[in-house]
């Protein structure tokens, strides 16, 4: 036999030399949930290994992650109280601005991204303003723009709108430019699907919708061409990085977005994707570490430059080891 593909699979060192897809901590973003209070590290029941942190404890965790090799995080806030207008989200002394200030001051060498959305701050749990039980688009844009500006002023390195309102990237870009933040990048959750895989996150952020669901703004999982259109619009409005979310059930979309636009592309390996592996592993049905590395490698192979994943800190430890 002249051709024997197995020749290149014979040792870990050789496999590492010819490996096509690189997975390293440099591409991983760790999501964190931050809540009011002191000395808080509250386990999230549906996401083993993930916690709601008070700002003081988050600083320690962020140092640990950075020392493990994680270079970026994204923050989600659980405010003191929620209301119909998401006022907790635009407060300059709100939970996320306080966390951003603490991290930028106390943890050097960590890139801090903030999630920009209303659902964490509204009592109805929707990602937009509500009128007559309808999620209204344009009034929401002002709130999103104000929130992004508050995060920027607190020192965020990048803002990431996840609401799926039409025109939000343009509105946020305009507000940031007018506020003196024309250099601050936007990572838009461009193709975000209405997904069952967000279940555990709503537990973590305490943000389940109190009526209806998110299908009037998040995308129908059956649509891929529409995702390309969403990405095209966000890029036209000034998005610097475009995201596909969730990752596993949408790897084809991720691949097409990267192939079509060739722009910096992110994928969010969401709460449900993490928790189902955790649950199977806890039952002894699957090897968590191998499964997680395989999933993250697959997401990179499909076209993601960066991956938002709850495994980031743990994976940074795994990936620092000897060749696989
Ligand atoms: C807020 C937001 C959600 C997630 C990220 N930002 C929840 C949702 O849209 O319902 C999900 C993240 C995850 O499941 O890990 N809009």
mmCIF file of C-alpha atoms and ligand atoms in Angstrom:
data_model
loop_
_atom_site.group_PDB
_atom_site.id
_atom_site.type_symbol
_atom_site.label_atom_id
_atom_site.label_comp_id
_atom_site.label_asym_id
_atom_site.label_seq_id
_atom_site.Cartn_x
_atom_site.Cartn_y
_atom_site.Cartn_z
ATOM 1 C CA UNK A 1 0.000 0.000 0.000
ATOM 2 C CA UNK A 2 1.415 3.359 -0.977
ATOM 3 C CA UNK A 3 -1.107 5.446 0.931
ATOM 4 C CA UNK A 4 -1.430 4.666 4.617
ATOM 5 C CA UNK A 5 -3.149 7.525 6.473
ATOM 6 C CA UNK A 6 -2.451 5.730 9.734
ATOM 7 C CA UNK A 7 1.280 6.539 9.451
ATOM 8 C CA UNK A 8 0.560 10.026 10.728
ATOM 9 C CA UNK A 9 -1.488 8.777 13.671
ATOM 10 C CA UNK A 10 1.212 6.682 15.287
ATOM 11 C CA UNK A 11 2.360 8.957 18.123
ATOM 12 C CA UNK A 12 1.076 11.889 20.163
ATOM 13 C CA UNK A 13 3.941 14.111 19.013
ATOM 14 C CA UNK A 14 3.332 13.369 15.346
ATOM 15 C CA UNK A 15 -0.418 13.842 15.741
ATOM 16 C CA UNK A 16 0.224 17.225 17.328
ATOM 17 C CA UNK A 17 2.561 18.205 14.482
ATOM 18 C CA UNK A 18 -0.076 17.633 11.787
ATOM 19 C CA UNK A 19 -3.157 18.698 13.750
ATOM 20 C CA UNK A 20 -5.259 21.060 11.604
ATOM 21 C CA UNK A 21 -7.268 22.760 14.300
ATOM 22 C CA UNK A 22 -5.663 24.441 17.252
ATOM 23 C CA UNK A 23 -7.566 24.628 20.498
ATOM 24 C CA UNK A 24 -5.956 26.765 23.158
ATOM 25 C CA UNK A 25 -7.025 28.917 26.058
ATOM 26 C CA UNK A 26 -6.264 32.001 23.960
ATOM 27 C CA UNK A 27 -9.530 31.436 22.082
ATOM 28 C CA UNK A 28 -11.770 30.831 25.073
ATOM 29 C CA UNK A 29 -14.020 33.304 26.870
ATOM 30 C CA UNK A 30 -15.276 32.478 30.370
ATOM 31 C CA UNK A 31 -18.824 33.656 31.194
ATOM 32 C CA UNK A 32 -19.450 34.777 34.778
ATOM 33 C CA UNK A 33 -22.629 35.688 36.635
ATOM 34 C CA UNK A 34 -22.231 38.492 39.091
ATOM 35 C CA UNK A 35 -24.658 39.361 41.872
ATOM 36 C CA UNK A 36 -24.902 41.895 44.714
ATOM 37 C CA UNK A 37 -23.593 41.177 48.175
ATOM 38 C CA UNK A 38 -20.334 40.250 49.832
ATOM 39 C CA UNK A 39 -18.483 36.966 50.001
ATOM 40 C CA UNK A 40 -21.008 35.200 47.768
ATOM 41 C CA UNK A 41 -20.281 32.109 45.675
ATOM 42 C CA UNK A 42 -23.655 30.567 45.031
ATOM 43 C CA UNK A 43 -23.720 27.312 43.085
ATOM 44 C CA UNK A 44 -26.038 27.270 40.075
ATOM 45 C CA UNK A 45 -28.002 24.076 40.478
ATOM 46 C CA UNK A 46 -28.422 23.304 36.786
ATOM 47 C CA UNK A 47 -24.820 24.193 35.899
ATOM 48 C CA UNK A 48 -22.443 22.179 38.109
ATOM 49 C CA UNK A 49 -19.153 24.023 38.579
ATOM 50 C CA UNK A 50 -20.658 27.455 37.785
ATOM 51 C CA UNK A 51 -21.575 30.086 40.374
ATOM 52 C CA UNK A 52 -23.182 33.446 40.948
ATOM 53 C CA UNK A 53 -20.355 35.575 42.342
ATOM 54 C CA UNK A 54 -20.357 38.733 44.387
ATOM 55 C CA UNK A 55 -17.854 41.268 43.040
ATOM 56 C CA UNK A 56 -15.308 40.680 45.823
ATOM 57 C CA UNK A 57 -15.221 36.919 45.206
ATOM 58 C CA UNK A 58 -15.271 37.331 41.433
ATOM 59 C CA UNK A 59 -11.929 39.102 41.600
ATOM 60 C CA UNK A 60 -10.307 36.017 43.132
ATOM 61 C CA UNK A 61 -11.908 33.710 40.586
ATOM 62 C CA UNK A 62 -10.804 35.999 37.751
ATOM 63 C CA UNK A 63 -7.204 35.870 38.974
ATOM 64 C CA UNK A 64 -7.395 32.090 39.097
ATOM 65 C CA UNK A 65 -8.758 31.956 35.540
ATOM 66 C CA UNK A 66 -6.157 34.361 34.241
ATOM 67 C CA UNK A 67 -3.363 32.409 35.906
ATOM 68 C CA UNK A 68 -4.711 29.242 34.252
ATOM 69 C CA UNK A 69 -4.362 30.971 30.872
ATOM 70 C CA UNK A 70 -7.836 32.401 30.224
ATOM 71 C CA UNK A 71 -7.518 35.783 28.548
ATOM 72 C CA UNK A 72 -11.139 36.928 28.361
ATOM 73 C CA UNK A 73 -14.423 36.853 30.226
ATOM 74 C CA UNK A 74 -18.000 37.953 29.601
ATOM 75 C CA UNK A 75 -20.119 39.279 32.460
ATOM 76 C CA UNK A 76 -23.828 38.797 33.113
ATOM 77 C CA UNK A 77 -25.443 40.780 35.897
ATOM 78 C CA UNK A 78 -28.098 39.861 38.420
ATOM 79 C CA UNK A 79 -29.283 43.229 39.715
ATOM 80 C CA UNK A 80 -30.500 44.218 43.184
ATOM 81 C CA UNK A 81 -34.048 44.407 41.850
ATOM 82 C CA UNK A 82 -35.813 44.028 38.521
ATOM 83 C CA UNK A 83 -38.517 46.202 36.973
ATOM 84 C CA UNK A 84 -40.411 46.743 33.751
ATOM 85 C CA UNK A 85 -37.943 49.238 32.327
ATOM 86 C CA UNK A 86 -34.670 47.429 33.150
ATOM 87 C CA UNK A 87 -33.425 50.436 35.120
ATOM 88 C CA UNK A 88 -30.895 48.225 36.935
ATOM 89 C CA UNK A 89 -29.153 47.795 33.599
ATOM 90 C CA UNK A 90 -28.430 51.459 32.959
ATOM 91 C CA UNK A 91 -27.340 52.400 36.474
ATOM 92 C CA UNK A 92 -23.685 53.557 36.386
ATOM 93 C CA UNK A 93 -23.277 51.942 39.812
ATOM 94 C CA UNK A 94 -25.171 48.821 38.825
ATOM 95 C CA UNK A 95 -23.830 45.333 39.283
ATOM 96 C CA UNK A 96 -22.012 44.985 35.948
ATOM 97 C CA UNK A 97 -20.282 48.404 36.017
ATOM 98 C CA UNK A 98 -19.104 47.650 39.563
ATOM 99 C CA UNK A 99 -17.750 44.273 38.497
ATOM 100 C CA UNK A 100 -16.040 45.768 35.440
ATOM 101 C CA UNK A 101 -14.335 48.440 37.525
ATOM 102 C CA UNK A 102 -13.125 45.874 40.055
ATOM 103 C CA UNK A 103 -11.767 43.520 37.396
ATOM 104 C CA UNK A 104 -10.047 46.248 35.380
ATOM 105 C CA UNK A 105 -8.481 47.639 38.523
ATOM 106 C CA UNK A 106 -7.455 44.421 40.252
ATOM 107 C CA UNK A 107 -6.911 41.760 37.598
ATOM 108 C CA UNK A 108 -4.363 42.804 35.009
ATOM 109 C CA UNK A 109 -4.245 41.003 31.700
ATOM 110 C CA UNK A 110 -7.887 39.990 31.485
ATOM 111 C CA UNK A 111 -10.081 41.216 28.616
ATOM 112 C CA UNK A 112 -13.526 42.095 29.974
ATOM 113 C CA UNK A 113 -16.607 41.797 27.762
ATOM 114 C CA UNK A 114 -20.105 42.696 28.938
ATOM 115 C CA UNK A 115 -23.392 41.182 27.831
ATOM 116 C CA UNK A 116 -25.818 43.913 26.814
ATOM 117 C CA UNK A 117 -29.438 42.834 27.114
ATOM 118 C CA UNK A 118 -32.572 43.708 29.047
ATOM 119 C CA UNK A 119 -33.668 40.253 30.189
ATOM 120 C CA UNK A 120 -31.389 40.133 33.225
ATOM 121 C CA UNK A 121 -32.890 43.413 34.469
ATOM 122 C CA UNK A 122 -36.586 43.162 33.592
ATOM 123 C CA UNK A 123 -39.227 41.707 35.876
ATOM 124 C CA UNK A 124 -40.991 40.179 32.852
ATOM 125 C CA UNK A 125 -37.749 38.491 31.761
ATOM 126 C CA UNK A 126 -37.907 39.574 28.126
ATOM 127 C CA UNK A 127 -34.980 41.010 26.190
ATOM 128 C CA UNK A 128 -36.883 44.163 25.201
ATOM 129 C CA UNK A 129 -39.383 46.715 26.431
ATOM 130 C CA UNK A 130 -42.912 45.340 26.714
ATOM 131 C CA UNK A 131 -46.127 47.091 25.703
ATOM 132 C CA UNK A 132 -49.431 45.181 25.811
ATOM 133 C CA UNK A 133 -47.495 41.929 26.143
ATOM 134 C CA UNK A 134 -45.623 42.693 22.924
ATOM 135 C CA UNK A 135 -41.867 43.137 22.802
ATOM 136 C CA UNK A 136 -41.385 46.531 21.178
ATOM 137 C CA UNK A 137 -38.267 47.031 19.106
ATOM 138 C CA UNK A 138 -37.404 50.695 18.750
ATOM 139 C CA UNK A 139 -37.946 51.889 22.342
ATOM 140 C CA UNK A 140 -35.634 49.032 23.388
ATOM 141 C CA UNK A 141 -32.768 50.397 21.299
ATOM 142 C CA UNK A 142 -32.396 53.471 23.511
ATOM 143 C CA UNK A 143 -32.061 51.326 26.619
ATOM 144 C CA UNK A 144 -29.514 49.038 24.961
ATOM 145 C CA UNK A 145 -27.465 52.013 23.781
ATOM 146 C CA UNK A 146 -27.541 53.559 27.267
ATOM 147 C CA UNK A 147 -26.496 50.248 28.832
ATOM 148 C CA UNK A 148 -23.593 49.813 26.420
ATOM 149 C CA UNK A 149 -22.404 53.338 27.182
ATOM 150 C CA UNK A 150 -22.569 52.693 30.934
ATOM 151 C CA UNK A 151 -20.458 49.550 30.470
ATOM 152 C CA UNK A 152 -17.981 51.448 28.312
ATOM 153 C CA UNK A 153 -17.625 54.204 30.892
ATOM 154 C CA UNK A 154 -16.982 51.585 33.574
ATOM 155 C CA UNK A 155 -14.056 50.352 31.504
ATOM 156 C CA UNK A 156 -15.388 47.356 29.553
ATOM 157 C CA UNK A 157 -13.067 46.237 26.760
ATOM 158 C CA UNK A 158 -15.914 45.146 24.474
ATOM 159 C CA UNK A 159 -19.725 45.093 24.550
ATOM 160 C CA UNK A 160 -21.837 42.194 23.333
ATOM 161 C CA UNK A 161 -25.534 42.820 22.599
ATOM 162 C CA UNK A 162 -27.557 39.585 22.908
ATOM 163 C CA UNK A 163 -31.118 40.900 22.632
ATOM 164 C CA UNK A 164 -31.817 40.302 18.895
ATOM 165 C CA UNK A 165 -33.708 43.574 18.396
ATOM 166 C CA UNK A 166 -33.438 44.960 14.862
ATOM 167 C CA UNK A 167 -30.981 47.813 14.518
ATOM 168 C CA UNK A 168 -29.320 47.459 17.929
ATOM 169 C CA UNK A 169 -25.772 47.293 16.625
ATOM 170 C CA UNK A 170 -26.201 50.579 14.770
ATOM 171 C CA UNK A 171 -27.838 52.215 17.781
ATOM 172 C CA UNK A 172 -25.063 51.056 20.113
ATOM 173 C CA UNK A 173 -22.326 52.038 17.639
ATOM 174 C CA UNK A 174 -23.844 55.508 17.384
ATOM 175 C CA UNK A 175 -24.058 55.947 21.141
ATOM 176 C CA UNK A 176 -20.510 54.699 21.712
ATOM 177 C CA UNK A 177 -19.101 56.968 18.992
ATOM 178 C CA UNK A 178 -20.981 59.982 20.327
ATOM 179 C CA UNK A 179 -19.760 59.166 23.844
ATOM 180 C CA UNK A 180 -16.101 59.104 22.837
ATOM 181 C CA UNK A 181 -15.773 55.321 22.527
ATOM 182 C CA UNK A 182 -15.275 54.952 18.799
ATOM 183 C CA UNK A 183 -12.418 52.513 19.438
ATOM 184 C CA UNK A 184 -14.500 50.144 21.549
ATOM 185 C CA UNK A 185 -15.419 46.975 19.629
ATOM 186 C CA UNK A 186 -18.869 45.386 19.458
ATOM 187 C CA UNK A 187 -19.361 41.634 19.379
ATOM 188 C CA UNK A 188 -22.915 41.055 18.256
ATOM 189 C CA UNK A 189 -24.899 37.935 18.979
ATOM 190 C CA UNK A 190 -25.815 38.108 15.284
ATOM 191 C CA UNK A 191 -27.403 34.728 14.658
ATOM 192 C CA UNK A 192 -29.012 33.857 17.948
ATOM 193 C CA UNK A 193 -31.602 31.131 17.844
ATOM 194 C CA UNK A 194 -34.653 30.569 20.057
ATOM 195 C CA UNK A 195 -33.153 27.519 21.715
ATOM 196 C CA UNK A 196 -34.050 24.961 24.351
ATOM 197 C CA UNK A 197 -30.355 24.877 25.230
ATOM 198 C CA UNK A 198 -30.598 28.175 27.156
ATOM 199 C CA UNK A 199 -32.625 26.479 29.898
ATOM 200 C CA UNK A 200 -29.920 26.324 32.580
ATOM 201 C CA UNK A 201 -28.786 29.923 31.867
ATOM 202 C CA UNK A 202 -32.197 31.267 32.814
ATOM 203 C CA UNK A 203 -31.694 29.621 36.171
ATOM 204 C CA UNK A 204 -28.262 31.213 36.457
ATOM 205 C CA UNK A 205 -29.357 34.714 35.465
ATOM 206 C CA UNK A 206 -32.772 34.344 37.126
ATOM 207 C CA UNK A 207 -34.308 35.574 33.887
ATOM 208 C CA UNK A 208 -36.972 33.190 32.550
ATOM 209 C CA UNK A 209 -39.651 35.039 30.527
ATOM 210 C CA UNK A 210 -42.740 35.461 32.700
ATOM 211 C CA UNK A 211 -45.083 35.111 29.718
ATOM 212 C CA UNK A 212 -44.694 33.694 26.229
ATOM 213 C CA UNK A 213 -41.262 32.872 24.836
ATOM 214 C CA UNK A 214 -38.479 34.545 22.859
ATOM 215 C CA UNK A 215 -39.540 33.377 19.380
ATOM 216 C CA UNK A 216 -40.673 36.832 18.266
ATOM 217 C CA UNK A 217 -37.082 38.071 18.405
ATOM 218 C CA UNK A 218 -34.719 35.091 18.505
ATOM 219 C CA UNK A 219 -34.376 33.066 15.316
ATOM 220 C CA UNK A 220 -36.186 29.955 14.180
ATOM 221 C CA UNK A 221 -33.712 27.026 14.445
ATOM 222 C CA UNK A 222 -34.817 25.870 11.000
ATOM 223 C CA UNK A 223 -33.334 28.916 9.256
ATOM 224 C CA UNK A 224 -29.796 29.269 7.920
ATOM 225 C CA UNK A 225 -30.189 31.800 5.086
ATOM 226 C CA UNK A 226 -31.828 34.148 7.565
ATOM 227 C CA UNK A 227 -28.716 33.835 9.743
ATOM 228 C CA UNK A 228 -26.567 35.052 6.860
ATOM 229 C CA UNK A 229 -28.895 38.022 6.460
ATOM 230 C CA UNK A 230 -28.721 38.817 10.196
ATOM 231 C CA UNK A 231 -24.922 38.681 10.081
ATOM 232 C CA UNK A 232 -24.828 40.868 6.979
ATOM 233 C CA UNK A 233 -27.007 43.484 8.687
ATOM 234 C CA UNK A 234 -24.950 43.498 11.878
ATOM 235 C CA UNK A 235 -21.716 43.880 9.927
ATOM 236 C CA UNK A 236 -23.251 46.738 7.951
ATOM 237 C CA UNK A 237 -24.220 48.406 11.235
ATOM 238 C CA UNK A 238 -20.681 48.137 12.531
ATOM 239 C CA UNK A 239 -20.302 44.823 14.342
ATOM 240 C CA UNK A 240 -16.625 43.888 14.735
ATOM 241 C CA UNK A 241 -17.186 40.257 15.717
ATOM 242 C CA UNK A 242 -20.288 38.244 14.824
ATOM 243 C CA UNK A 243 -21.535 35.363 16.911
ATOM 244 C CA UNK A 244 -23.524 32.232 16.229
ATOM 245 C CA UNK A 245 -25.409 30.817 19.196
ATOM 246 C CA UNK A 246 -25.892 28.049 20.305
ATOM 247 C CA UNK A 247 -22.938 26.204 18.788
ATOM 248 C CA UNK A 248 -23.479 22.459 18.490
ATOM 249 C CA UNK A 249 -26.829 22.354 16.728
ATOM 250 C CA UNK A 250 -25.731 25.224 14.453
ATOM 251 C CA UNK A 251 -22.241 24.239 13.291
ATOM 252 C CA UNK A 252 -23.386 24.435 9.667
ATOM 253 C CA UNK A 253 -24.480 28.029 10.238
ATOM 254 C CA UNK A 254 -21.158 28.832 11.879
ATOM 255 C CA UNK A 255 -19.305 27.349 8.929
ATOM 256 C CA UNK A 256 -21.372 29.295 6.408
ATOM 257 C CA UNK A 257 -21.003 32.574 8.283
ATOM 258 C CA UNK A 258 -17.226 32.190 8.372
ATOM 259 C CA UNK A 259 -17.023 31.072 4.724
ATOM 260 C CA UNK A 260 -19.308 33.818 3.429
ATOM 261 C CA UNK A 261 -18.037 36.825 5.361
ATOM 262 C CA UNK A 262 -14.571 35.810 6.534
ATOM 263 C CA UNK A 263 -14.905 38.086 9.532
ATOM 264 C CA UNK A 264 -13.939 37.448 13.139
ATOM 265 C CA UNK A 265 -16.520 34.927 14.253
ATOM 266 C CA UNK A 266 -17.528 33.765 17.708
ATOM 267 C CA UNK A 267 -19.596 30.812 18.836
ATOM 268 C CA UNK A 268 -21.368 30.456 22.164
ATOM 269 C CA UNK A 269 -21.299 26.947 23.564
ATOM 270 C CA UNK A 270 -24.328 27.581 25.742
ATOM 271 C CA UNK A 271 -25.493 26.479 29.160
ATOM 272 C CA UNK A 272 -27.490 23.467 27.955
ATOM 273 C CA UNK A 273 -24.567 22.160 25.942
ATOM 274 C CA UNK A 274 -22.382 22.345 29.039
ATOM 275 C CA UNK A 275 -24.948 20.952 31.445
ATOM 276 C CA UNK A 276 -25.870 17.923 29.387
ATOM 277 C CA UNK A 277 -22.253 16.804 29.292
ATOM 278 C CA UNK A 278 -21.912 17.518 33.027
ATOM 279 C CA UNK A 279 -25.030 15.481 33.778
ATOM 280 C CA UNK A 280 -23.902 12.542 31.664
ATOM 281 C CA UNK A 281 -20.443 12.679 33.223
ATOM 282 C CA UNK A 282 -21.905 12.764 36.744
ATOM 283 C CA UNK A 283 -23.687 9.527 35.883
ATOM 284 C CA UNK A 284 -20.469 7.983 34.648
ATOM 285 C CA UNK A 285 -21.830 7.796 31.095
ATOM 286 C CA UNK A 286 -19.304 10.030 29.381
ATOM 287 C CA UNK A 287 -15.756 11.287 29.912
ATOM 288 C CA UNK A 288 -16.317 14.990 30.486
ATOM 289 C CA UNK A 289 -12.851 16.157 29.613
ATOM 290 C CA UNK A 290 -12.623 14.245 26.339
ATOM 291 C CA UNK A 291 -16.178 15.219 25.375
ATOM 292 C CA UNK A 292 -15.587 18.898 26.134
ATOM 293 C CA UNK A 293 -12.321 19.063 24.205
ATOM 294 C CA UNK A 294 -13.984 17.292 21.274
ATOM 295 C CA UNK A 295 -16.909 19.732 21.313
ATOM 296 C CA UNK A 296 -14.680 22.817 21.547
ATOM 297 C CA UNK A 297 -12.385 21.500 18.813
ATOM 298 C CA UNK A 298 -15.407 20.875 16.600
ATOM 299 C CA UNK A 299 -16.612 24.420 17.122
ATOM 300 C CA UNK A 300 -13.177 25.774 16.191
ATOM 301 C CA UNK A 301 -12.991 23.456 13.150
ATOM 302 C CA UNK A 302 -16.401 24.698 11.985
ATOM 303 C CA UNK A 303 -15.062 28.253 11.856
ATOM 304 C CA UNK A 304 -15.078 29.895 15.266
ATOM 305 C CA UNK A 305 -12.184 32.175 16.122
ATOM 306 C CA UNK A 306 -13.336 32.520 19.703
ATOM 307 C CA UNK A 307 -15.604 30.374 21.832
ATOM 308 C CA UNK A 308 -17.646 31.487 24.803
ATOM 309 C CA UNK A 309 -17.730 28.468 27.057
ATOM 310 C CA UNK A 310 -18.361 27.589 30.696
ATOM 311 C CA UNK A 311 -15.428 25.173 30.360
ATOM 312 C CA UNK A 312 -12.945 27.987 29.637
ATOM 313 C CA UNK A 313 -11.136 28.016 32.987
ATOM 314 C CA UNK A 314 -11.128 24.232 33.366
ATOM 315 C CA UNK A 315 -10.151 23.705 29.728
ATOM 316 C CA UNK A 316 -7.256 26.135 30.070
ATOM 317 C CA UNK A 317 -5.861 23.750 32.670
ATOM 318 C CA UNK A 318 -6.445 20.677 30.477
ATOM 319 C CA UNK A 319 -4.947 22.240 27.361
ATOM 320 C CA UNK A 320 -1.718 23.293 29.010
ATOM 321 C CA UNK A 321 -0.671 19.644 29.371
ATOM 322 C CA UNK A 322 1.332 17.293 27.164
ATOM 323 C CA UNK A 323 0.446 16.520 23.497
ATOM 324 C CA UNK A 324 -2.671 14.437 22.920
HETATM 325 C C1 LIG B 1 -29.579 37.071 27.289
HETATM 326 C C2 LIG B 1 -28.738 35.879 27.065
HETATM 327 C C3 LIG B 1 -29.105 34.527 27.124
HETATM 328 C C4 LIG B 1 -27.936 33.804 26.932
HETATM 329 C C5 LIG B 1 -26.918 34.707 26.730
HETATM 330 N N1 LIG B 1 -27.431 35.978 26.801
HETATM 331 C C6 LIG B 1 -30.402 33.910 27.452
HETATM 332 C C7 LIG B 1 -31.502 33.958 26.502
HETATM 333 O O1 LIG B 1 -31.445 34.580 25.447
HETATM 334 O O2 LIG B 1 -32.525 33.386 26.839
HETATM 335 C C8 LIG B 1 -27.834 32.288 26.953
HETATM 336 C C9 LIG B 1 -26.500 31.765 27.351
HETATM 337 C C10 LIG B 1 -26.498 30.326 27.727
HETATM 338 O O3 LIG B 1 -27.514 29.607 27.646
HETATM 339 O O4 LIG B 1 -25.415 29.887 28.147
HETATM 340 N N2 LIG B 1 -30.346 37.480 26.242
#
